[in-house]
Amino acid sequence: MSTPTTEKCSILIVDDIDENLIALEALLSPLGQKLVRAHSGEEALKAMLRQDFAVVLLDVLMPGMDGFETAANIKRLDQTKDVPVILLTGAEVETDYAYRGYSIGVADFLTKPFDPWLLRTKVSIFLDLYRKNRQLAAQAEQLRRLFTEAGTATPPKDRTGTVADEPTAERRENRPPAPETGPSATTAWSEERLAEIGEQLAQVELLLRDTKGSEAPTLADRVAELERAVGSLLPRPE
């Protein structure tokens, strides 16, 4: 199971000046994603609690809650702390801006006026990362479901909803049990489930190895070990 790469993502753009928001929308529209506006830090936080965003573009100089304070609040909340934030600054910035931003977990800085290609490239990187993380989450959920199903060792049901190795009274009277029912059918079904689990583990390992981050290689190695363990449970071809 995989997440389509064409999935549309939501991007939050935050600026107290409408003209700046319009300019950002024009620059980002070629990416074909959903753009959501916010005119203040407070409005941005409310929007992020209502829906998921792949990335936030946040202006530094805003009345009330400025960009640094807004970013700090984003990183403080469990629901939003993993959303990457790109701070948008003017041409003349204070020397401590970078230190202040990175110290609270900001992912990147962009200086106005923006280079359209650079802006879209940086945003595209976070869009790809967001999609990969969603794909990994979907794979992990399917693996959890497959492990749960395999652990119960319950054979699948037929088209009528009847468990394969437990024929109804009518079926028992009218014909003998089919050869594929009983423990052998359960074993074959379990092997099929294990093979499916192994395939899912291989896909997760590939995604982890292709994902940036210090923990990804370690996780990939652990998944590979689990994949080998599952493979050892399958019968060897004669």
Coordinates of N, CA and C in Angstrom, one line a residue:
M1 N 0.8 -1.2 0.0 CA 0.0 0.0 0.0 C 0.9 1.2 0.0
S2 N 0.6 2.2 -0.9 CA 1.5 3.4 -1.0 C 0.6 4.6 -1.1
T3 N 1.2 5.7 -0.8 CA 0.5 7.0 -0.9 C 0.9 7.6 -2.3
P4 N -0.1 8.0 -3.0 CA 0.2 8.5 -4.4 C 1.1 9.8 -4.3
T5 N 2.1 9.8 -5.2 CA 3.0 10.9 -5.1 C 2.4 12.2 -5.6
T6 N 1.2 12.1 -6.2 CA 0.5 13.3 -6.7 C -0.5 13.9 -5.7
E7 N -0.4 13.3 -4.5 CA -1.3 13.8 -3.4 C -1.0 15.3 -3.2
K8 N -2.1 16.0 -3.1 CA -2.0 17.5 -2.8 C -1.7 17.7 -1.3
C9 N -0.8 18.6 -1.0 CA -0.5 18.9 0.3 C -0.9 20.4 0.6
S10 N -1.0 20.6 1.9 CA -1.4 22.0 2.3 C -0.2 22.8 2.8
I11 N -0.1 24.0 2.3 CA 1.1 24.9 2.7 C 0.5 26.1 3.4
L12 N 1.0 26.4 4.6 CA 0.5 27.6 5.3 C 1.4 28.8 5.1
I13 N 0.9 29.9 4.6 CA 1.7 31.1 4.4 C 1.1 32.2 5.4
V14 N 2.1 32.8 6.1 CA 1.7 33.7 7.2 C 2.3 35.0 7.0
D15 N 1.5 36.1 6.9 CA 2.0 37.4 6.8 C 0.9 38.4 7.1
D16 N 1.2 39.5 7.8 CA 0.1 40.4 8.1 C -0.3 41.3 7.0
I17 N 0.5 41.3 5.9 CA 0.2 42.2 4.7 C -0.3 41.3 3.5
D18 N -1.5 41.7 3.1 CA -2.2 41.0 2.0 C -1.3 40.9 0.8
E19 N -0.7 42.0 0.4 CA 0.1 42.0 -0.8 C 1.2 41.0 -0.8
N20 N 1.8 40.8 0.4 CA 2.9 39.7 0.5 C 2.3 38.3 0.4
L21 N 1.1 38.1 0.9 CA 0.4 36.8 0.8 C 0.1 36.5 -0.7
I22 N -0.4 37.6 -1.4 CA -0.7 37.4 -2.8 C 0.6 37.1 -3.6
A23 N 1.7 37.7 -3.3 CA 2.9 37.5 -4.0 C 3.4 36.0 -3.7
L24 N 3.3 35.6 -2.5 CA 3.7 34.2 -2.2 C 2.8 33.2 -2.9
E25 N 1.5 33.5 -3.0 CA 0.6 32.6 -3.7 C 1.0 32.5 -5.2
A26 N 1.3 33.6 -5.8 CA 1.7 33.6 -7.2 C 3.0 32.8 -7.4
L27 N 4.0 32.9 -6.5 CA 5.2 32.2 -6.6 C 5.1 30.7 -6.4
L28 N 4.1 30.3 -5.5 CA 4.0 28.9 -5.1 C 2.9 28.2 -5.9
S29 N 2.1 28.9 -6.7 CA 1.0 28.3 -7.4 C 1.5 27.2 -8.4
P30 N 2.7 27.4 -9.1 CA 3.1 26.4 -10.0 C 3.3 25.0 -9.4
L31 N 3.4 24.9 -8.0 CA 3.6 23.6 -7.4 C 2.3 22.9 -7.3
G32 N 1.2 23.5 -7.5 CA -0.1 22.9 -7.6 C -0.6 22.3 -6.3
Q33 N -0.2 23.0 -5.2 CA -0.7 22.5 -3.8 C -1.7 23.4 -3.3
K34 N -2.3 23.0 -2.1 CA -3.3 23.9 -1.5 C -2.6 24.9 -0.6
L35 N -2.9 26.2 -0.9 CA -2.3 27.3 -0.1 C -3.3 27.9 0.8
V36 N -2.9 28.0 2.1 CA -3.8 28.5 3.1 C -3.2 29.8 3.7
R37 N -4.0 30.8 3.8 CA -3.5 32.1 4.4 C -3.7 32.2 5.9
A38 N -2.8 33.0 6.5 CA -3.0 33.4 7.9 C -2.4 34.8 8.0
H39 N -3.1 35.7 8.7 CA -2.6 37.1 8.8 C -1.9 37.4 10.1
S40 N -1.8 36.4 11.0 CA -1.1 36.6 12.3 C -0.6 35.3 12.8
G41 N 0.2 35.4 13.9 CA 0.7 34.2 14.5 C -0.5 33.4 15.2
E42 N -1.4 34.2 15.8 CA -2.5 33.5 16.4 C -3.4 32.8 15.4
E43 N -3.6 33.4 14.3 CA -4.4 32.8 13.2 C -3.7 31.5 12.7
A44 N -2.4 31.6 12.6 CA -1.6 30.5 12.0 C -1.7 29.3 13.0
L45 N -1.6 29.5 14.3 CA -1.7 28.4 15.2 C -3.1 27.8 15.2
K46 N -4.1 28.6 15.1 CA -5.5 28.0 15.0 C -5.6 27.2 13.8
A47 N -5.1 27.6 12.6 CA -5.2 26.9 11.4 C -4.4 25.5 11.5
M48 N -3.3 25.5 12.2 CA -2.5 24.3 12.3 C -3.1 23.3 13.2
L49 N -4.0 23.8 14.1 CA -4.7 22.8 15.0 C -5.9 22.3 14.4
R50 N -6.3 22.9 13.3 CA -7.5 22.4 12.5 C -7.1 21.4 11.4
Q51 N -5.9 21.5 10.8 CA -5.6 20.6 9.8 C -4.1 20.4 9.7
D52 N -3.6 19.5 8.9 CA -2.2 19.2 8.8 C -1.6 20.0 7.6
F53 N -0.4 20.4 7.8 CA 0.4 21.2 6.8 C 1.7 20.5 6.6
A54 N 2.1 20.6 5.3 CA 3.4 20.0 5.0 C 4.6 20.9 5.4
V55 N 4.3 22.2 5.3 CA 5.3 23.2 5.6 C 4.7 24.6 5.9
V56 N 5.3 25.4 6.7 CA 4.8 26.8 7.0 C 5.8 27.8 6.6
L57 N 5.4 28.8 5.8 CA 6.2 29.9 5.5 C 5.7 31.1 6.3
L58 N 6.6 31.6 7.2 CA 6.2 32.5 8.3 C 7.1 33.8 8.2
D59 N 6.4 34.9 8.1 CA 7.0 36.2 8.1 C 7.5 36.5 9.5
V60 N 8.7 37.1 9.6 CA 9.3 37.4 10.9 C 8.6 38.6 11.6
L61 N 8.5 39.7 10.8 CA 8.0 41.0 11.3 C 6.5 41.1 11.2
M62 N 5.8 40.8 12.3 CA 4.4 40.9 12.3 C 4.0 41.6 13.7
P63 N 3.0 42.4 13.7 CA 2.5 43.0 15.0 C 2.0 41.9 15.9
G64 N 2.1 42.2 17.2 CA 1.6 41.2 18.2 C 2.6 40.0 18.3
M65 N 2.2 38.8 18.0 CA 3.1 37.7 18.0 C 3.9 37.6 16.7
D66 N 5.2 37.9 16.9 CA 6.1 37.9 15.7 C 6.4 36.5 15.2
G67 N 7.2 36.4 14.1 CA 7.5 35.1 13.6 C 8.3 34.2 14.5
F68 N 9.2 34.7 15.3 CA 10.0 33.9 16.2 C 9.1 33.3 17.3
E69 N 8.2 34.2 17.9 CA 7.3 33.7 18.9 C 6.3 32.7 18.4
T70 N 5.8 32.9 17.2 CA 4.9 32.0 16.5 C 5.6 30.6 16.3
A71 N 6.8 30.7 15.8 CA 7.6 29.5 15.5 C 7.8 28.7 16.8
A72 N 8.1 29.4 17.9 CA 8.4 28.8 19.2 C 7.1 28.1 19.7
N73 N 6.0 28.7 19.5 CA 4.7 28.1 19.9 C 4.4 26.9 19.0
I74 N 4.7 26.9 17.8 CA 4.5 25.8 16.9 C 5.3 24.6 17.3
K75 N 6.5 24.9 17.7 CA 7.4 23.8 18.1 C 7.1 23.3 19.5
R76 N 6.4 24.0 20.3 CA 6.0 23.7 21.6 C 4.8 22.7 21.7
L77 N 4.0 22.7 20.7 CA 2.8 21.9 20.7 C 3.1 20.5 20.1
D78 N 2.6 19.5 20.7 CA 2.8 18.1 20.2 C 2.2 18.0 18.8
Q79 N 1.1 18.6 18.6 CA 0.4 18.4 17.3 C 1.1 19.0 16.1
T80 N 1.9 20.1 16.4 CA 2.5 20.8 15.3 C 4.0 20.9 15.4
K81 N 4.6 20.3 16.4 CA 6.1 20.4 16.5 C 6.9 19.9 15.4
D82 N 6.4 18.9 14.6 CA 7.2 18.3 13.6 C 7.0 19.0 12.2
V83 N 6.1 20.0 12.2 CA 5.9 20.7 10.9 C 7.1 21.7 10.6
P84 N 7.8 21.5 9.5 CA 8.9 22.4 9.2 C 8.4 23.9 9.0
V85 N 9.2 24.8 9.5 CA 8.9 26.2 9.4 C 10.0 26.9 8.7
I86 N 9.7 27.7 7.7 CA 10.6 28.5 6.9 C 10.3 30.0 7.3
L87 N 11.3 30.7 7.9 CA 11.1 32.1 8.3 C 11.4 33.0 7.1
L88 N 10.6 34.0 6.9 CA 10.7 34.9 5.8 C 11.2 36.3 6.4
T89 N 12.3 36.8 5.9 CA 12.9 38.0 6.5 C 13.1 39.0 5.4
G90 N 13.3 40.3 5.8 CA 13.6 41.4 4.9 C 15.1 41.3 4.5
A91 N 15.4 42.2 3.6 CA 16.8 42.2 3.1 C 17.8 42.6 4.2
E92 N 17.4 43.5 5.1 CA 18.3 43.8 6.2 C 17.8 43.2 7.5
V93 N 18.5 42.2 8.0 CA 18.1 41.5 9.2 C 19.2 41.6 10.3
E94 N 18.7 41.4 11.5 CA 19.7 41.5 12.6 C 20.6 40.3 12.6
T95 N 21.8 40.5 13.1 CA 22.8 39.4 13.1 C 22.4 38.2 13.9
D96 N 21.5 38.3 14.8 CA 21.2 37.1 15.7 C 19.9 36.4 15.2
Y97 N 19.4 36.8 14.0 CA 18.2 36.2 13.5 C 18.4 34.7 13.3
A98 N 19.5 34.3 12.6 CA 19.7 32.9 12.3 C 19.9 32.1 13.6
Y99 N 20.6 32.6 14.6 CA 20.8 31.9 15.9 C 19.4 31.7 16.6
R100 N 18.6 32.8 16.6 CA 17.3 32.7 17.3 C 16.4 31.7 16.6
G101 N 16.4 31.7 15.3 CA 15.6 30.8 14.5 C 15.9 29.4 14.7
Y102 N 17.2 29.1 14.5 CA 17.6 27.7 14.6 C 17.5 27.1 16.0
S103 N 17.7 28.0 17.0 CA 17.6 27.6 18.4 C 16.2 27.1 18.8
I104 N 15.2 27.6 18.0 CA 13.8 27.2 18.4 C 13.3 26.1 17.4
G105 N 14.2 25.7 16.5 CA 13.8 24.6 15.6 C 13.3 25.0 14.2
V106 N 13.6 26.2 13.8 CA 13.2 26.6 12.4 C 14.1 25.8 11.4
A107 N 13.4 25.4 10.3 CA 14.1 24.6 9.3 C 15.0 25.4 8.4
D108 N 14.5 26.6 8.0 CA 15.3 27.4 7.0 C 14.9 28.9 7.1
F109 N 15.7 29.7 6.4 CA 15.4 31.1 6.2 C 15.3 31.5 4.7
L110 N 14.5 32.4 4.4 CA 14.5 33.0 3.0 C 14.4 34.5 3.2
T111 N 15.2 35.2 2.3 CA 15.3 36.6 2.4 C 14.5 37.3 1.2
K112 N 13.7 38.3 1.5 CA 13.0 39.0 0.5 C 14.0 40.0 -0.2
P113 N 13.8 40.2 -1.5 CA 12.8 39.6 -2.4 C 13.2 38.1 -2.8
F114 N 12.2 37.2 -2.9 CA 12.5 35.8 -3.0 C 12.9 35.5 -4.5
D115 N 13.8 34.6 -4.6 CA 14.1 34.0 -5.9 C 13.1 32.9 -6.1
P116 N 12.2 33.0 -7.2 CA 11.1 32.1 -7.4 C 11.6 30.6 -7.4
W117 N 12.7 30.3 -8.2 CA 13.2 29.0 -8.3 C 13.6 28.4 -6.9
L118 N 14.4 29.3 -6.2 CA 14.9 28.8 -4.9 C 13.7 28.6 -3.9
L119 N 12.7 29.5 -3.9 CA 11.6 29.3 -3.0 C 10.9 28.0 -3.3
R120 N 10.6 27.7 -4.6 CA 9.8 26.5 -4.9 C 10.7 25.3 -4.6
T121 N 12.0 25.4 -4.9 CA 12.9 24.2 -4.6 C 12.9 23.8 -3.1
K122 N 13.0 24.8 -2.3 CA 13.0 24.6 -0.8 C 11.7 24.0 -0.4
V123 N 10.6 24.6 -0.8 CA 9.3 24.1 -0.4 C 9.1 22.7 -0.9
S124 N 9.5 22.4 -2.2 CA 9.3 21.1 -2.7 C 10.0 20.0 -1.9
I125 N 11.2 20.3 -1.4 CA 11.9 19.4 -0.5 C 11.0 19.0 0.7
F126 N 10.4 19.9 1.3 CA 9.6 19.6 2.5 C 8.3 18.9 2.1
L127 N 7.8 19.2 0.9 CA 6.6 18.5 0.4 C 6.9 17.0 0.2
D128 N 8.1 16.7 -0.4 CA 8.5 15.3 -0.6 C 8.7 14.6 0.7
L129 N 9.3 15.3 1.7 CA 9.5 14.7 3.0 C 8.2 14.4 3.6
Y130 N 7.2 15.3 3.5 CA 5.9 15.1 4.1 C 5.2 13.9 3.5
R131 N 5.3 13.7 2.2 CA 4.7 12.6 1.5 C 5.3 11.3 1.9
K132 N 6.7 11.3 2.0 CA 7.4 10.1 2.5 C 7.0 9.7 3.9
N133 N 6.9 10.7 4.8 CA 6.5 10.4 6.1 C 5.1 9.8 6.2
R134 N 4.2 10.3 5.4 CA 2.8 9.8 5.3 C 2.8 8.4 4.8
Q135 N 3.7 8.1 3.8 CA 3.8 6.8 3.2 C 4.3 5.8 4.2
L136 N 5.3 6.2 5.0 CA 5.9 5.4 6.0 C 4.8 5.1 7.1
A137 N 4.0 6.1 7.5 CA 3.0 5.9 8.4 C 1.9 4.9 7.9
A138 N 1.6 5.0 6.7 CA 0.6 4.1 6.1 C 1.2 2.7 6.0
Q139 N 2.5 2.5 5.7 CA 3.1 1.2 5.7 C 3.2 0.6 7.1
A140 N 3.5 1.5 8.1 CA 3.6 1.0 9.5 C 2.2 0.5 9.9
E141 N 1.1 1.2 9.6 CA -0.2 0.8 10.0 C -0.6 -0.5 9.3
Q142 N -0.2 -0.7 8.1 CA -0.6 -1.9 7.4 C 0.2 -3.1 8.0
L143 N 1.5 -2.8 8.3 CA 2.3 -3.9 9.0 C 1.7 -4.3 10.3
R144 N 1.2 -3.3 11.1 CA 0.6 -3.6 12.4 C -0.6 -4.4 12.2
R145 N -1.4 -4.1 11.2 CA -2.6 -4.9 10.9 C -2.3 -6.3 10.4
L146 N -1.2 -6.4 9.6 CA -0.8 -7.7 9.1 C -0.3 -8.6 10.2
F147 N 0.5 -8.0 11.1 CA 1.0 -8.8 12.2 C -0.1 -9.2 13.1
T148 N -1.1 -8.4 13.4 CA -2.2 -8.7 14.2 C -3.0 -9.9 13.6
E149 N -3.2 -9.8 12.3 CA -4.0 -10.8 11.6 C -3.2 -12.1 11.6
A150 N -1.9 -12.1 11.3 CA -1.1 -13.3 11.3 C -1.0 -13.9 12.7
G151 N -1.0 -13.1 13.7 CA -0.9 -13.6 15.1 C -2.1 -14.3 15.5
T152 N -3.2 -14.0 15.0 CA -4.5 -14.7 15.4 C -4.6 -16.0 14.7
A153 N -3.8 -16.2 13.6 CA -3.8 -17.5 12.9 C -5.3 -17.9 12.5
T154 N -6.1 -17.0 12.2 CA -7.5 -17.3 11.8 C -7.6 -17.3 10.3
P155 N -8.0 -18.5 9.7 CA -8.1 -18.5 8.3 C -9.1 -17.5 7.7
P156 N -8.9 -17.1 6.4 CA -9.8 -16.2 5.8 C -11.2 -16.8 5.6
K157 N -12.1 -15.9 5.4 CA -13.5 -16.3 5.1 C -13.7 -16.4 3.6
D158 N -14.7 -17.3 3.3 CA -15.0 -17.4 1.9 C -16.0 -16.3 1.5
R159 N -16.5 -16.3 0.3 CA -17.3 -15.2 -0.3 C -18.6 -15.1 0.5
T160 N -19.0 -16.1 1.2 CA -20.3 -16.1 1.9 C -20.1 -15.5 3.3
G161 N -18.8 -15.3 3.7 CA -18.5 -14.9 5.0 C -18.3 -16.0 6.0
T162 N -18.2 -17.3 5.5 CA -18.0 -18.4 6.4 C -16.5 -18.7 6.5
V163 N -16.1 -19.0 7.7 CA -14.7 -19.4 7.8 C -14.4 -20.6 7.1
A164 N -13.2 -20.7 6.3 CA -13.0 -21.7 5.4 C -12.9 -23.1 6.0
D165 N -12.3 -23.2 7.2 CA -12.1 -24.5 7.8 C -13.2 -24.9 8.8
E166 N -14.3 -24.2 8.8 CA -15.4 -24.5 9.6 C -16.7 -24.5 8.8
P167 N -16.9 -25.6 8.0 CA -18.1 -25.6 7.1 C -19.4 -25.6 7.9
T168 N -20.4 -25.0 7.3 CA -21.7 -25.0 8.0 C -22.3 -26.5 8.0
A169 N -23.3 -26.7 8.8 CA -24.0 -28.0 8.9 C -24.5 -28.5 7.5
E170 N -25.0 -27.5 6.8 CA -25.6 -27.9 5.4 C -24.4 -28.4 4.5
R171 N -23.3 -27.7 4.6 CA -22.2 -28.1 3.7 C -21.6 -29.4 4.2
R172 N -21.6 -29.7 5.5 CA -21.1 -31.0 6.0 C -21.9 -32.1 5.6
E173 N -23.3 -31.9 5.5 CA -24.2 -33.0 5.1 C -24.1 -33.3 3.7
N174 N -24.0 -32.3 2.9 CA -24.0 -32.4 1.4 C -22.7 -32.8 0.8
R175 N -21.6 -32.5 1.4 CA -20.4 -32.9 0.8 C -19.3 -33.0 1.8
P176 N -18.2 -33.8 1.6 CA -17.1 -33.9 2.5 C -16.3 -32.7 2.5
P177 N -15.5 -32.5 3.6 CA -14.7 -31.2 3.7 C -13.8 -31.2 2.5
A178 N -13.6 -30.0 1.9 CA -12.7 -29.8 0.8 C -11.3 -30.1 1.2
P179 N -10.4 -30.5 0.3 CA -9.0 -30.8 0.7 C -8.3 -29.6 1.2
E180 N -8.7 -28.4 0.8 CA -7.9 -27.3 1.2 C -8.3 -26.7 2.6
T181 N -9.2 -27.3 3.3 CA -9.7 -26.9 4.6 C -8.8 -27.5 5.7
G182 N -9.0 -27.0 6.9 CA -8.3 -27.6 8.0 C -7.0 -27.0 8.3
P183 N -6.1 -27.7 9.1 CA -4.8 -27.1 9.5 C -3.9 -26.8 8.3
S184 N -4.0 -27.6 7.2 CA -3.1 -27.3 6.1 C -3.4 -26.0 5.5
A185 N -4.8 -25.7 5.4 CA -5.2 -24.4 4.8 C -4.8 -23.3 5.7
T186 N -4.9 -23.5 7.0 CA -4.4 -22.4 7.9 C -2.9 -22.2 7.8
T187 N -2.1 -23.2 7.6 CA -0.7 -23.1 7.5 C -0.4 -22.3 6.2
A188 N -1.1 -22.7 5.1 CA -0.8 -22.0 3.8 C -1.2 -20.6 3.9
W189 N -2.3 -20.3 4.6 CA -2.7 -18.9 4.7 C -1.7 -18.1 5.5
S190 N -1.2 -18.7 6.6 CA -0.2 -18.0 7.4 C 1.0 -17.7 6.7
E191 N 1.5 -18.7 5.8 CA 2.6 -18.5 5.0 C 2.4 -17.3 4.0
E192 N 1.2 -17.2 3.5 CA 0.9 -16.2 2.6 C 0.9 -14.8 3.3
R193 N 0.4 -14.8 4.5 CA 0.5 -13.6 5.3 C 1.9 -13.2 5.6
L194 N 2.7 -14.2 6.0 CA 4.1 -13.9 6.3 C 4.9 -13.3 5.1
A195 N 4.6 -13.9 3.9 CA 5.2 -13.4 2.7 C 4.8 -11.9 2.4
E196 N 3.5 -11.6 2.7 CA 3.0 -10.3 2.5 C 3.7 -9.3 3.5
I197 N 3.8 -9.8 4.7 CA 4.5 -8.9 5.8 C 6.0 -8.7 5.3
G198 N 6.6 -9.7 4.8 CA 8.0 -9.5 4.4 C 8.1 -8.5 3.3
E199 N 7.2 -8.5 2.3 CA 7.1 -7.6 1.2 C 6.9 -6.2 1.8
Q200 N 6.0 -6.0 2.7 CA 5.8 -4.7 3.3 C 7.0 -4.2 4.1
L201 N 7.7 -5.1 4.8 CA 8.9 -4.7 5.5 C 10.0 -4.2 4.5
A202 N 10.1 -4.9 3.3 CA 11.1 -4.5 2.3 C 10.8 -3.1 1.8
Q203 N 9.5 -2.8 1.6 CA 9.1 -1.4 1.1 C 9.4 -0.4 2.2
V204 N 9.2 -0.7 3.4 CA 9.5 0.3 4.5 C 11.0 0.5 4.6
E205 N 11.8 -0.5 4.5 CA 13.2 -0.4 4.5 C 13.7 0.5 3.4
L206 N 13.2 0.4 2.2 CA 13.6 1.2 1.1 C 13.3 2.7 1.3
L207 N 12.1 2.9 1.9 CA 11.7 4.3 2.2 C 12.6 4.9 3.2
L208 N 12.9 4.1 4.3 CA 13.8 4.6 5.3 C 15.2 5.0 4.8
R209 N 15.7 4.1 3.9 CA 17.0 4.4 3.4 C 17.1 5.6 2.5
D210 N 15.9 5.9 1.9 CA 15.8 7.1 1.0 C 15.4 8.3 1.8
T211 N 15.2 8.2 3.1 CA 14.8 9.4 3.9 C 15.9 10.0 4.7
K212 N 16.0 11.3 4.6 CA 17.1 12.0 5.3 C 16.8 12.0 6.8
G213 N 17.8 12.0 7.6 CA 17.6 12.0 9.1 C 18.6 11.1 9.7
S214 N 19.1 11.4 10.9 CA 20.1 10.7 11.6 C 19.6 9.3 12.0
E215 N 18.3 9.2 12.3 CA 17.8 7.9 12.8 C 17.3 7.0 11.7
A216 N 17.2 7.5 10.5 CA 16.6 6.6 9.4 C 17.5 5.4 9.2
P217 N 18.8 5.5 9.0 CA 19.6 4.3 8.7 C 19.5 3.2 9.8
T218 N 19.5 3.7 11.1 CA 19.4 2.7 12.2 C 18.0 2.0 12.1
L219 N 17.0 2.8 11.9 CA 15.6 2.2 11.8 C 15.6 1.2 10.6
A220 N 16.2 1.6 9.5 CA 16.2 0.7 8.3 C 16.9 -0.6 8.6
D221 N 18.0 -0.6 9.4 CA 18.8 -1.8 9.7 C 17.9 -2.7 10.6
R222 N 17.1 -2.1 11.5 CA 16.3 -2.9 12.4 C 15.1 -3.5 11.6
V223 N 14.6 -2.7 10.6 CA 13.6 -3.3 9.8 C 14.1 -4.4 8.9
A224 N 15.4 -4.3 8.4 CA 16.0 -5.3 7.6 C 16.2 -6.6 8.5
E225 N 16.5 -6.5 9.7 CA 16.7 -7.6 10.6 C 15.3 -8.3 10.8
L226 N 14.3 -7.5 11.0 CA 12.9 -8.1 11.1 C 12.5 -8.8 9.8
E227 N 12.8 -8.2 8.7 CA 12.5 -8.7 7.4 C 13.2 -10.1 7.3
R228 N 14.5 -10.2 7.7 CA 15.2 -11.5 7.6 C 14.5 -12.5 8.5
A229 N 14.1 -12.1 9.7 CA 13.5 -13.0 10.7 C 12.2 -13.6 10.1
V230 N 11.4 -12.7 9.5 CA 10.1 -13.1 8.8 C 10.4 -14.1 7.7
G231 N 11.5 -13.8 6.9 CA 11.8 -14.7 5.8 C 12.2 -16.1 6.3
S232 N 12.9 -16.1 7.5 CA 13.3 -17.4 8.0 C 12.2 -18.3 8.4
L233 N 11.0 -17.7 8.6 CA 9.8 -18.5 9.0 C 9.1 -19.2 7.8
L234 N 9.4 -18.6 6.6 CA 8.8 -19.2 5.4 C 9.5 -20.5 4.9
P235 N 8.7 -21.4 4.4 CA 9.4 -22.7 3.9 C 10.3 -22.4 2.8
R236 N 11.4 -23.1 2.8 CA 12.4 -23.0 1.7 C 12.0 -23.8 0.5
P237 N 12.1 -23.3 -0.8 CA 11.7 -24.0 -1.9 C 12.6 -25.2 -2.1
E238 N 12.0 -26.3 -2.5 CA 12.8 -27.6 -2.7 C 13.5 -27.6 -4.0

